[in-house]
């Protein structure tokens, strides 16, 4: 069964009950966070860089049309083709047409979140193509028939033993769980694919409007292969990936790798401008840039959510999130997991379907502190929660919602007036009596049973503070009078 | 393939404009971006070689400061012998031509292929295509010149062009980059402040160390798709 | 100096002893403490759960009640954040209330912030013998940026040995309604916090927020652990 955002609670529980996943998650997130912390420390002007990066994103997104049109014209000048896709199916169809025209049989892919978002692999496989993910993590995940569970470390949930078993089953290799051997297997298997492929598909980390340049950041070299060998290169990018100039890129190249993998620079940064030029021996004959909306304009039109479009997809907020650390990426049931995923999934797939995600956060704010462009994720989660409570959506016909609403209204009525508050606190003390055993409350009725399942509840004190205060005031007045 | 009809394109642009209007300049601070304080200037640069060496070593690459041109050939021979290489592929740059490597290497029994620049036929058969790629596939060493060297990250910048194919620094298991001291820049800022020079070719690649991955258990593994070894040989200015 | 104490509904109803110690600390610091008995809740539970209309009505009530106060001291990072940071968010479309919320926001201090930043307190007269560890409450740390103040105060207490736990800045998993809606995840996060507290060998865990403390105490008690949870005021008032 495929994970869905609708089933967050169930999927989270499954993850919590999976000890090997728990171990893998804890090890991996701790490791990446430590590396990041070291790399970030080297930046003496970190706050300036973050502000600058955010400002560039703000200003670009505010004039998105302008920069996208500039990008389009520059890509065309460089000999590339540009296609504007409103929905996932527009992009799918365009790629299908290309596939047909080129009589393509084999497609190699570099890691692209957007292609996950539009379900491109399944779509192309249905058309009878062989689609091969070439990033090692993605390759593992594809062989396992799963989805990536982390933006930058797709197979973060798998141990080396699991990978070895998977390779044995799918590729018939030795079940040796040595990481260098497993990597070697991928190198050999995928090398041939690169040479045979008819089409290479990648995402884009950035697209430079000024020069029509696509920027791709990676460590393995698979993206370089994907953009160098197949005769056709298709770039899939979300509308938010454009930045104005090459000079702007500096800031992002300083922040992105450090935030993502704790590196100063990754092994390879490719700046691709158009297809290969006359006389060049390799590089694609054709370069197609697909600019995809697919719900992003909905985010754009919501002032409260707009800054989620500034996201660089570094994955740092996933690593630091206490919830992600416990449930991993698959639990979210969305292409975009973790804190930023909980913000952008609802506008992309619908508020009702993703209704559990805005609540999948303690609002601790660690994501905002670690974000290289200072995206205020907790505030946006609050906005989404608000939307779920009042805006028309299917949540409003959910009995759980009404129970919550009833409790909230009753509670807020009780809090609105001193007399009611005092009365309420007396009633609550009466109500807690049957549950009070040895100064502890270990069982409460639904929904509070969810607390007492694993934690005791603090009983209401015999007397509220205000009673003490009033006595204290009275006795000090008495003292004054006595004096 | 035909360019997209203007209709869908305009529809999307219109949709974006509408979305932008719905929240005009939401959360946008006015004024210019704050300047980055570390905008390094290249005037009076200190000796960047020690930093460069340190950074390259950190990323798992090998740095070699050659005393003269002859040493480069020796370095390549030693390297080729270590890995039992038969074939070396190199670009056709003036720098590499000037090193007169080929004869010396040939004498050691090493075949040197020079990356070819010429026009590919318009209609290529699959055999043609395979033939174009074969040399890089066969070579154990890819030797290239470079555009720039960034000291503070240990990075080399290569621009593809006829005679310096993308595959040279990618397909052979060992990539040897040969650069000159004058090509060293302090870092990214300096590179992009010379933006005009970086006017992109079809592909400009920043290479920092060998190919690597940490996709299994976050354990660093060298050489997944790209070169397993990366060497930078630096020729000091005279 | 005159200050109004907003004791928070949790302290009022569940932890009156914290309130008593707060008054003691403030009076020792020479503050004339006022307590408006009309106070109830700041509205944060409704706000965090998405019920902003209900939260707004409680926020309005708070503004009306406390507007005349010169200074408001709140012994909780999260309730103080609610008033200081989130009231202006709640009223962003209502210019009049927004202005009032912003004015109020200037007068709100979290307890340890009040003592250190406003009163400049560096020494305290209390004594508390033993190892303690300090948990950074999320809102206190990340909305109000208060990190050093509580540590300064705790270190000033005679007899206290402050042992930092690993990753004291990590959330305890409470998150208000989160602890009910996602109780399993909440409990798993709490377990990690408890493990880290135990690793310090401290007998007491201190925080500036009784919400977090209630959550941590619930886990400790269920696991029959004898580590105590204390609000910072309880340590500062100890003798």
JSON list of C-alpha atoms in Angstrom, two decimals, chain C residues 31-233:
[
{"chain": "C", "resi": 31, "resn": "UNK", "atom": "CA", "xyz": [9.05, 44.43, 43.39]},
{"chain": "C", "resi": 32, "resn": "UNK", "atom": "CA", "xyz": [5.57, 45.42, 44.44]},
{"chain": "C", "resi": 33, "resn": "UNK", "atom": "CA", "xyz": [3.53, 42.48, 43.11]},
{"chain": "C", "resi": 34, "resn": "UNK", "atom": "CA", "xyz": [0.02, 42.95, 41.83]},
{"chain": "C", "resi": 35, "resn": "UNK", "atom": "CA", "xyz": [-2.34, 40.18, 40.85]},
{"chain": "C", "resi": 36, "resn": "UNK", "atom": "CA", "xyz": [-5.55, 40.83, 38.98]},
{"chain": "C", "resi": 37, "resn": "UNK", "atom": "CA", "xyz": [-7.99, 38.14, 40.00]},
{"chain": "C", "resi": 38, "resn": "UNK", "atom": "CA", "xyz": [-9.87, 38.65, 36.75]},
{"chain": "C", "resi": 39, "resn": "UNK", "atom": "CA", "xyz": [-7.09, 36.86, 34.86]},
{"chain": "C", "resi": 40, "resn": "UNK", "atom": "CA", "xyz": [-7.75, 33.46, 33.30]},
{"chain": "C", "resi": 41, "resn": "UNK", "atom": "CA", "xyz": [-5.96, 32.13, 30.23]},
{"chain": "C", "resi": 42, "resn": "UNK", "atom": "CA", "xyz": [-4.05, 33.92, 27.47]},
{"chain": "C", "resi": 43, "resn": "UNK", "atom": "CA", "xyz": [-5.82, 31.88, 24.78]},
{"chain": "C", "resi": 44, "resn": "UNK", "atom": "CA", "xyz": [-2.81, 29.97, 23.54]},
{"chain": "C", "resi": 45, "resn": "UNK", "atom": "CA", "xyz": [-4.41, 26.49, 23.52]},
{"chain": "C", "resi": 46, "resn": "UNK", "atom": "CA", "xyz": [-7.15, 27.70, 21.18]},
{"chain": "C", "resi": 47, "resn": "UNK", "atom": "CA", "xyz": [-4.68, 29.65, 19.06]},
{"chain": "C", "resi": 48, "resn": "UNK", "atom": "CA", "xyz": [-2.31, 26.72, 18.61]},
{"chain": "C", "resi": 49, "resn": "UNK", "atom": "CA", "xyz": [-5.15, 24.44, 17.70]},
{"chain": "C", "resi": 50, "resn": "UNK", "atom": "CA", "xyz": [-6.39, 26.72, 14.95]},
{"chain": "C", "resi": 51, "resn": "UNK", "atom": "CA", "xyz": [-9.39, 28.15, 16.79]},
{"chain": "C", "resi": 52, "resn": "UNK", "atom": "CA", "xyz": [-8.38, 31.75, 16.31]},
{"chain": "C", "resi": 53, "resn": "UNK", "atom": "CA", "xyz": [-11.82, 33.27, 16.89]},
{"chain": "C", "resi": 54, "resn": "UNK", "atom": "CA", "xyz": [-11.93, 31.85, 20.40]},
{"chain": "C", "resi": 55, "resn": "UNK", "atom": "CA", "xyz": [-8.31, 32.80, 20.92]},
{"chain": "C", "resi": 56, "resn": "UNK", "atom": "CA", "xyz": [-9.07, 36.33, 19.78]},
{"chain": "C", "resi": 57, "resn": "UNK", "atom": "CA", "xyz": [-11.85, 36.79, 22.28]},
{"chain": "C", "resi": 58, "resn": "UNK", "atom": "CA", "xyz": [-9.56, 35.68, 25.11]},
{"chain": "C", "resi": 59, "resn": "UNK", "atom": "CA", "xyz": [-6.75, 37.85, 23.79]},
{"chain": "C", "resi": 60, "resn": "UNK", "atom": "CA", "xyz": [-9.04, 40.85, 23.75]},
{"chain": "C", "resi": 61, "resn": "UNK", "atom": "CA", "xyz": [-10.00, 40.12, 27.30]},
{"chain": "C", "resi": 62, "resn": "UNK", "atom": "CA", "xyz": [-6.35, 39.95, 28.30]},
{"chain": "C", "resi": 63, "resn": "UNK", "atom": "CA", "xyz": [-5.58, 43.23, 26.56]},
{"chain": "C", "resi": 64, "resn": "UNK", "atom": "CA", "xyz": [-8.47, 45.01, 28.31]},
{"chain": "C", "resi": 65, "resn": "UNK", "atom": "CA", "xyz": [-7.47, 43.59, 31.67]},
{"chain": "C", "resi": 66, "resn": "UNK", "atom": "CA", "xyz": [-3.75, 44.26, 31.54]},
{"chain": "C", "resi": 67, "resn": "UNK", "atom": "CA", "xyz": [-3.57, 47.37, 29.41]},
{"chain": "C", "resi": 68, "resn": "UNK", "atom": "CA", "xyz": [-3.20, 49.67, 32.39]},
{"chain": "C", "resi": 69, "resn": "UNK", "atom": "CA", "xyz": [-0.36, 47.71, 33.92]},
{"chain": "C", "resi": 70, "resn": "UNK", "atom": "CA", "xyz": [3.15, 49.14, 33.56]},
{"chain": "C", "resi": 71, "resn": "UNK", "atom": "CA", "xyz": [4.88, 45.79, 33.56]},
{"chain": "C", "resi": 72, "resn": "UNK", "atom": "CA", "xyz": [3.56, 42.29, 33.22]},
{"chain": "C", "resi": 73, "resn": "UNK", "atom": "CA", "xyz": [5.60, 39.35, 34.41]},
{"chain": "C", "resi": 74, "resn": "UNK", "atom": "CA", "xyz": [4.73, 35.90, 33.07]},
{"chain": "C", "resi": 75, "resn": "UNK", "atom": "CA", "xyz": [6.39, 32.75, 34.42]},
{"chain": "C", "resi": 76, "resn": "UNK", "atom": "CA", "xyz": [6.13, 30.90, 31.13]},
{"chain": "C", "resi": 77, "resn": "UNK", "atom": "CA", "xyz": [7.96, 31.26, 27.83]},
{"chain": "C", "resi": 78, "resn": "UNK", "atom": "CA", "xyz": [5.03, 30.06, 25.87]},
{"chain": "C", "resi": 79, "resn": "UNK", "atom": "CA", "xyz": [2.35, 32.26, 27.45]},
{"chain": "C", "resi": 80, "resn": "UNK", "atom": "CA", "xyz": [4.70, 35.24, 27.26]},
{"chain": "C", "resi": 81, "resn": "UNK", "atom": "CA", "xyz": [5.26, 34.48, 23.56]},
{"chain": "C", "resi": 82, "resn": "UNK", "atom": "CA", "xyz": [1.55, 34.28, 23.06]},
{"chain": "C", "resi": 83, "resn": "UNK", "atom": "CA", "xyz": [1.08, 37.81, 24.34]},
{"chain": "C", "resi": 84, "resn": "UNK", "atom": "CA", "xyz": [4.27, 39.32, 22.95]},
{"chain": "C", "resi": 85, "resn": "UNK", "atom": "CA", "xyz": [4.48, 37.63, 19.57]},
{"chain": "C", "resi": 86, "resn": "UNK", "atom": "CA", "xyz": [1.16, 36.07, 18.67]},
{"chain": "C", "resi": 87, "resn": "UNK", "atom": "CA", "xyz": [-1.36, 38.68, 19.82]},
{"chain": "C", "resi": 88, "resn": "UNK", "atom": "CA", "xyz": [-0.10, 41.01, 17.09]},
{"chain": "C", "resi": 89, "resn": "UNK", "atom": "CA", "xyz": [-0.53, 38.13, 14.61]},
{"chain": "C", "resi": 90, "resn": "UNK", "atom": "CA", "xyz": [-4.10, 37.55, 15.78]},
{"chain": "C", "resi": 91, "resn": "UNK", "atom": "CA", "xyz": [-5.02, 41.18, 15.29]},
{"chain": "C", "resi": 92, "resn": "UNK", "atom": "CA", "xyz": [-3.03, 41.89, 12.14]},
{"chain": "C", "resi": 93, "resn": "UNK", "atom": "CA", "xyz": [-6.21, 42.85, 10.28]},
{"chain": "C", "resi": 94, "resn": "UNK", "atom": "CA", "xyz": [-7.60, 45.05, 13.03]},
{"chain": "C", "resi": 95, "resn": "UNK", "atom": "CA", "xyz": [-5.50, 48.22, 13.20]},
{"chain": "C", "resi": 96, "resn": "UNK", "atom": "CA", "xyz": [-6.89, 49.41, 16.53]},
{"chain": "C", "resi": 97, "resn": "UNK", "atom": "CA", "xyz": [-6.45, 46.19, 18.43]},
{"chain": "C", "resi": 98, "resn": "UNK", "atom": "CA", "xyz": [-3.15, 45.61, 16.67]},
{"chain": "C", "resi": 99, "resn": "UNK", "atom": "CA", "xyz": [-1.81, 48.87, 18.03]},
{"chain": "C", "resi": 100, "resn": "UNK", "atom": "CA", "xyz": [-3.03, 47.96, 21.49]},
{"chain": "C", "resi": 101, "resn": "UNK", "atom": "CA", "xyz": [-1.56, 44.46, 21.26]},
{"chain": "C", "resi": 102, "resn": "UNK", "atom": "CA", "xyz": [1.77, 45.89, 20.15]},
{"chain": "C", "resi": 103, "resn": "UNK", "atom": "CA", "xyz": [1.79, 48.39, 22.98]},
{"chain": "C", "resi": 104, "resn": "UNK", "atom": "CA", "xyz": [1.03, 45.63, 25.44]},
{"chain": "C", "resi": 105, "resn": "UNK", "atom": "CA", "xyz": [3.70, 43.43, 23.93]},
{"chain": "C", "resi": 106, "resn": "UNK", "atom": "CA", "xyz": [6.34, 45.98, 24.96]},
{"chain": "C", "resi": 107, "resn": "UNK", "atom": "CA", "xyz": [5.41, 45.63, 28.62]},
{"chain": "C", "resi": 108, "resn": "UNK", "atom": "CA", "xyz": [5.51, 41.85, 28.85]},
{"chain": "C", "resi": 109, "resn": "UNK", "atom": "CA", "xyz": [8.48, 40.07, 30.41]},
{"chain": "C", "resi": 110, "resn": "UNK", "atom": "CA", "xyz": [9.12, 36.46, 30.99]},
{"chain": "C", "resi": 111, "resn": "UNK", "atom": "CA", "xyz": [10.07, 35.88, 34.63]},
{"chain": "C", "resi": 112, "resn": "UNK", "atom": "CA", "xyz": [13.81, 35.18, 34.23]},
{"chain": "C", "resi": 113, "resn": "UNK", "atom": "CA", "xyz": [14.11, 37.87, 31.58]},
{"chain": "C", "resi": 114, "resn": "UNK", "atom": "CA", "xyz": [12.47, 40.31, 34.00]},
{"chain": "C", "resi": 115, "resn": "UNK", "atom": "CA", "xyz": [14.91, 39.47, 36.77]},
{"chain": "C", "resi": 116, "resn": "UNK", "atom": "CA", "xyz": [18.06, 39.56, 34.68]},
{"chain": "C", "resi": 117, "resn": "UNK", "atom": "CA", "xyz": [17.39, 42.07, 31.93]},
{"chain": "C", "resi": 118, "resn": "UNK", "atom": "CA", "xyz": [15.16, 44.57, 33.66]},
{"chain": "C", "resi": 119, "resn": "UNK", "atom": "CA", "xyz": [16.22, 44.30, 37.29]},
{"chain": "C", "resi": 120, "resn": "UNK", "atom": "CA", "xyz": [19.82, 43.37, 36.55]},
{"chain": "C", "resi": 121, "resn": "UNK", "atom": "CA", "xyz": [19.86, 40.74, 39.25]},
{"chain": "C", "resi": 122, "resn": "UNK", "atom": "CA", "xyz": [23.12, 38.87, 39.54]},
{"chain": "C", "resi": 123, "resn": "UNK", "atom": "CA", "xyz": [23.05, 37.40, 43.00]},
{"chain": "C", "resi": 124, "resn": "UNK", "atom": "CA", "xyz": [20.31, 35.49, 44.73]},
{"chain": "C", "resi": 125, "resn": "UNK", "atom": "CA", "xyz": [19.99, 34.66, 48.39]},
{"chain": "C", "resi": 126, "resn": "UNK", "atom": "CA", "xyz": [18.59, 31.17, 47.99]},
{"chain": "C", "resi": 127, "resn": "UNK", "atom": "CA", "xyz": [20.28, 27.87, 48.64]},
{"chain": "C", "resi": 128, "resn": "UNK", "atom": "CA", "xyz": [19.64, 24.63, 46.85]},
{"chain": "C", "resi": 129, "resn": "UNK", "atom": "CA", "xyz": [22.01, 21.75, 47.22]},
{"chain": "C", "resi": 130, "resn": "UNK", "atom": "CA", "xyz": [22.49, 19.29, 44.43]},
{"chain": "C", "resi": 131, "resn": "UNK", "atom": "CA", "xyz": [22.86, 18.61, 40.74]},
{"chain": "C", "resi": 132, "resn": "UNK", "atom": "CA", "xyz": [20.23, 20.13, 38.54]},
{"chain": "C", "resi": 133, "resn": "UNK", "atom": "CA", "xyz": [19.77, 20.17, 34.79]},
{"chain": "C", "resi": 134, "resn": "UNK", "atom": "CA", "xyz": [17.97, 22.78, 32.75]},
{"chain": "C", "resi": 135, "resn": "UNK", "atom": "CA", "xyz": [15.57, 22.18, 29.86]},
{"chain": "C", "resi": 136, "resn": "UNK", "atom": "CA", "xyz": [15.17, 24.98, 27.31]},
{"chain": "C", "resi": 137, "resn": "UNK", "atom": "CA", "xyz": [11.50, 25.47, 26.60]},
{"chain": "C", "resi": 138, "resn": "UNK", "atom": "CA", "xyz": [10.93, 25.98, 22.89]},
{"chain": "C", "resi": 139, "resn": "UNK", "atom": "CA", "xyz": [8.95, 29.20, 22.89]},
{"chain": "C", "resi": 140, "resn": "UNK", "atom": "CA", "xyz": [11.18, 30.73, 25.52]},
{"chain": "C", "resi": 141, "resn": "UNK", "atom": "CA", "xyz": [14.26, 29.91, 23.50]},
{"chain": "C", "resi": 142, "resn": "UNK", "atom": "CA", "xyz": [13.09, 30.47, 19.94]},
{"chain": "C", "resi": 143, "resn": "UNK", "atom": "CA", "xyz": [10.32, 33.07, 20.14]},
{"chain": "C", "resi": 144, "resn": "UNK", "atom": "CA", "xyz": [11.80, 35.10, 22.98]},
{"chain": "C", "resi": 145, "resn": "UNK", "atom": "CA", "xyz": [15.47, 34.15, 22.47]},
{"chain": "C", "resi": 146, "resn": "UNK", "atom": "CA", "xyz": [16.05, 33.61, 26.19]},
{"chain": "C", "resi": 147, "resn": "UNK", "atom": "CA", "xyz": [18.93, 31.25, 26.76]},
{"chain": "C", "resi": 148, "resn": "UNK", "atom": "CA", "xyz": [21.47, 32.79, 29.14]},
{"chain": "C", "resi": 149, "resn": "UNK", "atom": "CA", "xyz": [19.14, 34.43, 31.67]},
{"chain": "C", "resi": 150, "resn": "UNK", "atom": "CA", "xyz": [17.82, 31.32, 33.42]},
{"chain": "C", "resi": 151, "resn": "UNK", "atom": "CA", "xyz": [21.29, 29.78, 33.45]},
{"chain": "C", "resi": 152, "resn": "UNK", "atom": "CA", "xyz": [22.76, 32.91, 35.01]},
{"chain": "C", "resi": 153, "resn": "UNK", "atom": "CA", "xyz": [20.13, 32.84, 37.75]},
{"chain": "C", "resi": 154, "resn": "UNK", "atom": "CA", "xyz": [20.51, 29.14, 38.45]},
{"chain": "C", "resi": 155, "resn": "UNK", "atom": "CA", "xyz": [24.28, 29.36, 38.68]},
{"chain": "C", "resi": 156, "resn": "UNK", "atom": "CA", "xyz": [23.89, 32.20, 41.17]},
{"chain": "C", "resi": 157, "resn": "UNK", "atom": "CA", "xyz": [22.05, 29.93, 43.60]},
{"chain": "C", "resi": 158, "resn": "UNK", "atom": "CA", "xyz": [24.32, 28.67, 46.37]},
{"chain": "C", "resi": 159, "resn": "UNK", "atom": "CA", "xyz": [24.87, 24.94, 46.29]},
{"chain": "C", "resi": 160, "resn": "UNK", "atom": "CA", "xyz": [23.54, 24.41, 42.81]},
{"chain": "C", "resi": 161, "resn": "UNK", "atom": "CA", "xyz": [25.56, 22.36, 40.38]},
{"chain": "C", "resi": 162, "resn": "UNK", "atom": "CA", "xyz": [24.14, 22.99, 36.92]},
{"chain": "C", "resi": 163, "resn": "UNK", "atom": "CA", "xyz": [24.80, 20.06, 34.58]},
{"chain": "C", "resi": 164, "resn": "UNK", "atom": "CA", "xyz": [23.86, 20.60, 30.96]},
{"chain": "C", "resi": 165, "resn": "UNK", "atom": "CA", "xyz": [22.03, 17.70, 29.39]},
{"chain": "C", "resi": 166, "resn": "UNK", "atom": "CA", "xyz": [22.76, 16.67, 25.81]},
{"chain": "C", "resi": 167, "resn": "UNK", "atom": "CA", "xyz": [20.77, 18.84, 23.43]},
{"chain": "C", "resi": 168, "resn": "UNK", "atom": "CA", "xyz": [18.88, 20.74, 26.11]},
{"chain": "C", "resi": 169, "resn": "UNK", "atom": "CA", "xyz": [17.35, 22.80, 23.30]},
{"chain": "C", "resi": 170, "resn": "UNK", "atom": "CA", "xyz": [15.41, 19.87, 21.86]},
{"chain": "C", "resi": 171, "resn": "UNK", "atom": "CA", "xyz": [11.67, 19.91, 22.35]},
{"chain": "C", "resi": 172, "resn": "UNK", "atom": "CA", "xyz": [10.20, 17.69, 25.09]},
{"chain": "C", "resi": 173, "resn": "UNK", "atom": "CA", "xyz": [7.38, 16.65, 22.76]},
{"chain": "C", "resi": 174, "resn": "UNK", "atom": "CA", "xyz": [4.60, 18.47, 24.58]},
{"chain": "C", "resi": 175, "resn": "UNK", "atom": "CA", "xyz": [3.40, 20.99, 22.00]},
{"chain": "C", "resi": 176, "resn": "UNK", "atom": "CA", "xyz": [0.09, 21.53, 23.77]},
{"chain": "C", "resi": 177, "resn": "UNK", "atom": "CA", "xyz": [-2.59, 19.83, 21.74]},
{"chain": "C", "resi": 178, "resn": "UNK", "atom": "CA", "xyz": [0.14, 17.87, 19.96]},
{"chain": "C", "resi": 179, "resn": "UNK", "atom": "CA", "xyz": [0.56, 15.71, 23.06]},
{"chain": "C", "resi": 180, "resn": "UNK", "atom": "CA", "xyz": [-3.03, 14.52, 22.59]},
{"chain": "C", "resi": 181, "resn": "UNK", "atom": "CA", "xyz": [-3.38, 14.54, 18.81]},
{"chain": "C", "resi": 182, "resn": "UNK", "atom": "CA", "xyz": [-0.08, 12.83, 18.16]},
{"chain": "C", "resi": 183, "resn": "UNK", "atom": "CA", "xyz": [0.34, 11.21, 21.53]},
{"chain": "C", "resi": 184, "resn": "UNK", "atom": "CA", "xyz": [2.57, 8.38, 20.34]},
{"chain": "C", "resi": 185, "resn": "UNK", "atom": "CA", "xyz": [5.05, 10.68, 18.66]},
{"chain": "C", "resi": 186, "resn": "UNK", "atom": "CA", "xyz": [4.87, 13.01, 21.65]},
{"chain": "C", "resi": 187, "resn": "UNK", "atom": "CA", "xyz": [5.69, 10.14, 23.99]},
{"chain": "C", "resi": 188, "resn": "UNK", "atom": "CA", "xyz": [8.60, 9.03, 21.80]},
{"chain": "C", "resi": 189, "resn": "UNK", "atom": "CA", "xyz": [10.09, 12.53, 21.81]},
{"chain": "C", "resi": 190, "resn": "UNK", "atom": "CA", "xyz": [9.59, 12.72, 25.57]},
{"chain": "C", "resi": 191, "resn": "UNK", "atom": "CA", "xyz": [11.41, 9.43, 26.03]},
{"chain": "C", "resi": 192, "resn": "UNK", "atom": "CA", "xyz": [14.49, 10.87, 24.40]},
{"chain": "C", "resi": 193, "resn": "UNK", "atom": "CA", "xyz": [14.32, 13.90, 26.68]},
{"chain": "C", "resi": 194, "resn": "UNK", "atom": "CA", "xyz": [13.96, 11.70, 29.74]},
{"chain": "C", "resi": 195, "resn": "UNK", "atom": "CA", "xyz": [16.93, 9.60, 28.67]},
{"chain": "C", "resi": 196, "resn": "UNK", "atom": "CA", "xyz": [19.02, 12.72, 28.34]},
{"chain": "C", "resi": 197, "resn": "UNK", "atom": "CA", "xyz": [17.90, 14.01, 31.72]},
{"chain": "C", "resi": 198, "resn": "UNK", "atom": "CA", "xyz": [18.78, 10.70, 33.32]},
{"chain": "C", "resi": 199, "resn": "UNK", "atom": "CA", "xyz": [22.19, 10.70, 31.69]},
{"chain": "C", "resi": 200, "resn": "UNK", "atom": "CA", "xyz": [23.12, 13.86, 33.63]},
{"chain": "C", "resi": 201, "resn": "UNK", "atom": "CA", "xyz": [22.53, 12.15, 36.94]},
{"chain": "C", "resi": 202, "resn": "UNK", "atom": "CA", "xyz": [20.73, 15.28, 38.12]},
{"chain": "C", "resi": 203, "resn": "UNK", "atom": "CA", "xyz": [18.03, 14.88, 40.72]},
{"chain": "C", "resi": 204, "resn": "UNK", "atom": "CA", "xyz": [16.07, 17.85, 39.48]},
{"chain": "C", "resi": 205, "resn": "UNK", "atom": "CA", "xyz": [15.12, 19.12, 36.05]},
{"chain": "C", "resi": 206, "resn": "UNK", "atom": "CA", "xyz": [14.36, 22.82, 35.86]},
{"chain": "C", "resi": 207, "resn": "UNK", "atom": "CA", "xyz": [12.49, 24.77, 33.19]},
{"chain": "C", "resi": 208, "resn": "UNK", "atom": "CA", "xyz": [10.78, 28.13, 32.86]},
{"chain": "C", "resi": 209, "resn": "UNK", "atom": "CA", "xyz": [7.53, 26.67, 31.67]},
{"chain": "C", "resi": 210, "resn": "UNK", "atom": "CA", "xyz": [5.19, 24.50, 33.70]},
{"chain": "C", "resi": 211, "resn": "UNK", "atom": "CA", "xyz": [3.68, 23.14, 30.47]},
{"chain": "C", "resi": 212, "resn": "UNK", "atom": "CA", "xyz": [6.91, 21.36, 29.58]},
{"chain": "C", "resi": 213, "resn": "UNK", "atom": "CA", "xyz": [7.44, 20.41, 33.21]},
{"chain": "C", "resi": 214, "resn": "UNK", "atom": "CA", "xyz": [3.99, 18.87, 33.46]},
{"chain": "C", "resi": 215, "resn": "UNK", "atom": "CA", "xyz": [4.76, 16.78, 30.39]},
{"chain": "C", "resi": 216, "resn": "UNK", "atom": "CA", "xyz": [8.19, 15.69, 31.59]},
{"chain": "C", "resi": 217, "resn": "UNK", "atom": "CA", "xyz": [6.82, 14.99, 35.08]},
{"chain": "C", "resi": 218, "resn": "UNK", "atom": "CA", "xyz": [4.08, 12.85, 33.57]},
{"chain": "C", "resi": 219, "resn": "UNK", "atom": "CA", "xyz": [6.66, 10.66, 31.88]},
{"chain": "C", "resi": 220, "resn": "UNK", "atom": "CA", "xyz": [8.96, 10.50, 34.91]},
{"chain": "C", "resi": 221, "resn": "UNK", "atom": "CA", "xyz": [6.09, 9.56, 37.18]},
{"chain": "C", "resi": 222, "resn": "UNK", "atom": "CA", "xyz": [4.79, 6.88, 34.85]},
{"chain": "C", "resi": 223, "resn": "UNK", "atom": "CA", "xyz": [8.24, 5.34, 34.74]},
{"chain": "C", "resi": 224, "resn": "UNK", "atom": "CA", "xyz": [8.54, 5.57, 38.53]},
{"chain": "C", "resi": 225, "resn": "UNK", "atom": "CA", "xyz": [11.61, 7.76, 38.31]},
{"chain": "C", "resi": 226, "resn": "UNK", "atom": "CA", "xyz": [12.40, 9.93, 41.30]},
{"chain": "C", "resi": 227, "resn": "UNK", "atom": "CA", "xyz": [13.81, 12.88, 39.36]},
{"chain": "C", "resi": 228, "resn": "UNK", "atom": "CA", "xyz": [11.88, 15.99, 40.32]},
{"chain": "C", "resi": 229, "resn": "UNK", "atom": "CA", "xyz": [10.60, 18.73, 38.04]},
{"chain": "C", "resi": 230, "resn": "UNK", "atom": "CA", "xyz": [10.85, 22.32, 39.24]},
{"chain": "C", "resi": 231, "resn": "UNK", "atom": "CA", "xyz": [10.00, 25.71, 37.87]},
{"chain": "C", "resi": 232, "resn": "UNK", "atom": "CA", "xyz": [12.97, 28.07, 38.08]},
{"chain": "C", "resi": 233, "resn": "UNK", "atom": "CA", "xyz": [11.13, 30.20, 40.67]}
]
